[in-house]
Amino acid sequence: VAMAAGLALLEVIRADGFHARLEQQTLNLLRGLQAAADAAGVPFSTRQAGAMFGLFFSADTVDSYAAATRADIAAFNRFFQAMLERGIYLARSAFVAGFLSSAHDDEVIEATLVSARESFASL
């Protein structure tokens, strides 16, 4: 049974366009988060590699460990808590990547963005 499930999963992720759709969904999420932060006047930037992403409370592009350590970790922690209170569980640390899965459809992303707009406004 486990082998059949594993093989079925491999067929799903090998399907044409699977990774492109997943990467686009991640981009949709990050664009929405950036727009919510901008609307709230919160310095914020994101980084993406495929379906993996990082969230940084910094107006600067974070492209190195040194830049990441200059981001506002306290703001990240407040945002994490505000999102958790709204039922959205993000990576617990500003230094840990988040990942989207194929289960994160448009509805899930929109619910996440609604919570993000509320959370950024509360900061």
mmCIF file of C-alpha atoms in Angstrom:
data_model
loop_
_atom_site.group_PDB
_atom_site.id
_atom_site.type_symbol
_atom_site.label_atom_id
_atom_site.label_comp_id
_atom_site.label_asym_id
_atom_site.label_seq_id
_atom_site.Cartn_x
_atom_site.Cartn_y
_atom_site.Cartn_z
ATOM 1 C CA VAL A 1 0.000 0.000 0.000
ATOM 2 C CA ALA A 2 2.749 2.468 0.925
ATOM 3 C CA MET A 3 4.646 1.761 -2.284
ATOM 4 C CA ALA A 4 1.494 2.268 -4.379
ATOM 5 C CA ALA A 5 0.844 5.584 -2.628
ATOM 6 C CA GLY A 6 4.430 6.672 -3.226
ATOM 7 C CA LEU A 7 4.228 5.760 -6.901
ATOM 8 C CA ALA A 8 0.923 7.613 -7.243
ATOM 9 C CA LEU A 9 2.507 10.696 -5.689
ATOM 10 C CA LEU A 10 5.422 10.515 -8.114
ATOM 11 C CA GLU A 11 2.949 10.441 -11.002
ATOM 12 C CA VAL A 12 1.212 13.572 -9.665
ATOM 13 C CA ILE A 13 4.387 15.596 -9.270
ATOM 14 C CA ARG A 14 5.709 14.457 -12.664
ATOM 15 C CA ALA A 15 2.595 15.731 -14.448
ATOM 16 C CA ASP A 16 3.150 18.531 -16.950
ATOM 17 C CA GLY A 17 2.911 21.897 -15.281
ATOM 18 C CA PHE A 18 2.774 20.646 -11.682
ATOM 19 C CA HIS A 19 5.859 22.520 -10.511
ATOM 20 C CA ALA A 20 5.056 25.608 -12.586
ATOM 21 C CA ARG A 21 1.583 25.825 -10.966
ATOM 22 C CA LEU A 22 3.067 25.352 -7.510
ATOM 23 C CA GLU A 23 5.653 28.069 -8.143
ATOM 24 C CA GLN A 24 2.920 30.413 -9.437
ATOM 25 C CA GLN A 25 0.777 29.793 -6.346
ATOM 26 C CA THR A 26 3.782 30.642 -4.174
ATOM 27 C CA LEU A 27 4.315 33.827 -6.148
ATOM 28 C CA ASN A 28 0.613 34.721 -5.756
ATOM 29 C CA LEU A 29 0.920 34.287 -1.995
ATOM 30 C CA LEU A 30 4.075 36.377 -1.767
ATOM 31 C CA ARG A 31 2.683 39.171 -3.943
ATOM 32 C CA GLY A 32 -0.405 39.275 -1.755
ATOM 33 C CA LEU A 33 1.664 39.369 1.423
ATOM 34 C CA GLN A 34 3.807 42.164 0.002
ATOM 35 C CA ALA A 35 0.710 44.161 -0.977
ATOM 36 C CA ALA A 36 -0.765 43.695 2.510
ATOM 37 C CA ALA A 37 2.464 44.831 4.168
ATOM 38 C CA ASP A 38 2.767 47.813 1.838
ATOM 39 C CA ALA A 39 -0.845 48.835 2.540
ATOM 40 C CA ALA A 40 -0.131 48.708 6.281
ATOM 41 C CA GLY A 41 3.143 50.622 5.908
ATOM 42 C CA VAL A 42 5.186 47.700 7.230
ATOM 43 C CA PRO A 43 8.735 47.282 5.872
ATOM 44 C CA PHE A 44 8.648 43.798 4.376
ATOM 45 C CA SER A 45 10.271 41.726 1.649
ATOM 46 C CA THR A 46 10.091 38.154 0.447
ATOM 47 C CA ARG A 47 12.357 35.666 -1.302
ATOM 48 C CA GLN A 48 11.274 32.670 -3.345
ATOM 49 C CA ALA A 49 12.850 29.574 -4.833
ATOM 50 C CA GLY A 50 10.170 27.390 -6.395
ATOM 51 C CA ALA A 51 7.628 26.631 -3.687
ATOM 52 C CA MET A 52 10.054 27.594 -0.903
ATOM 53 C CA PHE A 53 9.941 31.126 0.495
ATOM 54 C CA GLY A 54 11.247 33.453 3.171
ATOM 55 C CA LEU A 55 9.508 36.378 4.868
ATOM 56 C CA PHE A 56 11.586 39.295 6.135
ATOM 57 C CA PHE A 57 10.586 42.421 7.960
ATOM 58 C CA SER A 58 12.978 44.627 6.052
ATOM 59 C CA ALA A 59 12.555 47.181 3.287
ATOM 60 C CA ASP A 60 15.818 45.906 1.807
ATOM 61 C CA THR A 61 16.196 42.868 -0.416
ATOM 62 C CA VAL A 62 17.399 39.974 1.711
ATOM 63 C CA ASP A 63 19.953 38.082 -0.328
ATOM 64 C CA SER A 64 22.466 36.993 2.296
ATOM 65 C CA TYR A 65 22.676 35.805 5.867
ATOM 66 C CA ALA A 66 23.993 39.228 6.890
ATOM 67 C CA ALA A 67 20.954 40.919 5.316
ATOM 68 C CA ALA A 68 18.635 38.434 7.040
ATOM 69 C CA THR A 69 20.141 39.234 10.432
ATOM 70 C CA ARG A 70 19.402 42.935 9.839
ATOM 71 C CA ALA A 71 15.683 42.228 9.404
ATOM 72 C CA ASP A 72 13.330 43.035 12.297
ATOM 73 C CA ILE A 73 13.017 39.677 14.075
ATOM 74 C CA ALA A 74 10.686 41.102 16.740
ATOM 75 C CA ALA A 75 8.262 42.225 14.015
ATOM 76 C CA PHE A 76 8.420 38.759 12.456
ATOM 77 C CA ASN A 77 7.564 37.223 15.849
ATOM 78 C CA ARG A 78 4.594 39.588 16.319
ATOM 79 C CA PHE A 79 3.360 38.771 12.816
ATOM 80 C CA PHE A 80 3.802 35.037 13.429
ATOM 81 C CA GLN A 81 1.688 35.289 16.610
ATOM 82 C CA ALA A 82 -0.974 37.426 14.911
ATOM 83 C CA MET A 83 -1.250 34.918 12.070
ATOM 84 C CA LEU A 84 -1.340 31.984 14.496
ATOM 85 C CA GLU A 85 -4.220 33.651 16.367
ATOM 86 C CA ARG A 86 -6.049 33.715 13.026
ATOM 87 C CA GLY A 87 -5.403 30.024 12.358
ATOM 88 C CA ILE A 88 -2.461 30.426 9.975
ATOM 89 C CA TYR A 89 0.683 28.548 10.947
ATOM 90 C CA LEU A 90 3.873 29.882 9.366
ATOM 91 C CA ALA A 91 7.445 28.735 9.820
ATOM 92 C CA ARG A 92 8.200 29.592 13.467
ATOM 93 C CA SER A 93 11.458 31.440 12.887
ATOM 94 C CA ALA A 94 12.445 34.258 10.572
ATOM 95 C CA PHE A 95 15.382 32.051 9.591
ATOM 96 C CA VAL A 96 13.282 29.050 8.550
ATOM 97 C CA ALA A 97 11.854 28.717 5.040
ATOM 98 C CA GLY A 98 8.175 28.218 4.391
ATOM 99 C CA PHE A 99 6.875 25.807 1.748
ATOM 100 C CA LEU A 100 3.697 25.721 -0.286
ATOM 101 C CA SER A 101 2.130 22.422 -1.307
ATOM 102 C CA SER A 102 -0.379 21.528 -3.976
ATOM 103 C CA ALA A 103 -3.044 21.552 -1.231
ATOM 104 C CA HIS A 104 -2.617 25.341 -0.962
ATOM 105 C CA ASP A 105 -5.196 26.305 -3.561
ATOM 106 C CA ASP A 106 -6.635 29.747 -4.378
ATOM 107 C CA GLU A 107 -9.111 29.527 -1.495
ATOM 108 C CA VAL A 108 -6.400 28.739 1.060
ATOM 109 C CA ILE A 109 -4.157 31.491 -0.268
ATOM 110 C CA GLU A 110 -6.967 34.053 -0.129
ATOM 111 C CA ALA A 111 -7.823 33.054 3.461
ATOM 112 C CA THR A 112 -4.143 33.438 4.314
ATOM 113 C CA LEU A 113 -4.061 36.892 2.736
ATOM 114 C CA VAL A 114 -7.176 37.996 4.627
ATOM 115 C CA SER A 115 -5.452 36.986 7.861
ATOM 116 C CA ALA A 116 -2.237 38.676 6.725
ATOM 117 C CA ARG A 117 -3.995 41.988 6.031
ATOM 118 C CA GLU A 118 -5.477 41.902 9.530
ATOM 119 C CA SER A 119 -2.140 40.863 11.056
ATOM 120 C CA PHE A 120 -0.081 43.529 9.275
ATOM 121 C CA ALA A 121 -2.653 46.160 10.295
ATOM 122 C CA SER A 122 -2.290 45.052 13.927
ATOM 123 C CA LEU A 123 1.486 45.605 13.890
#
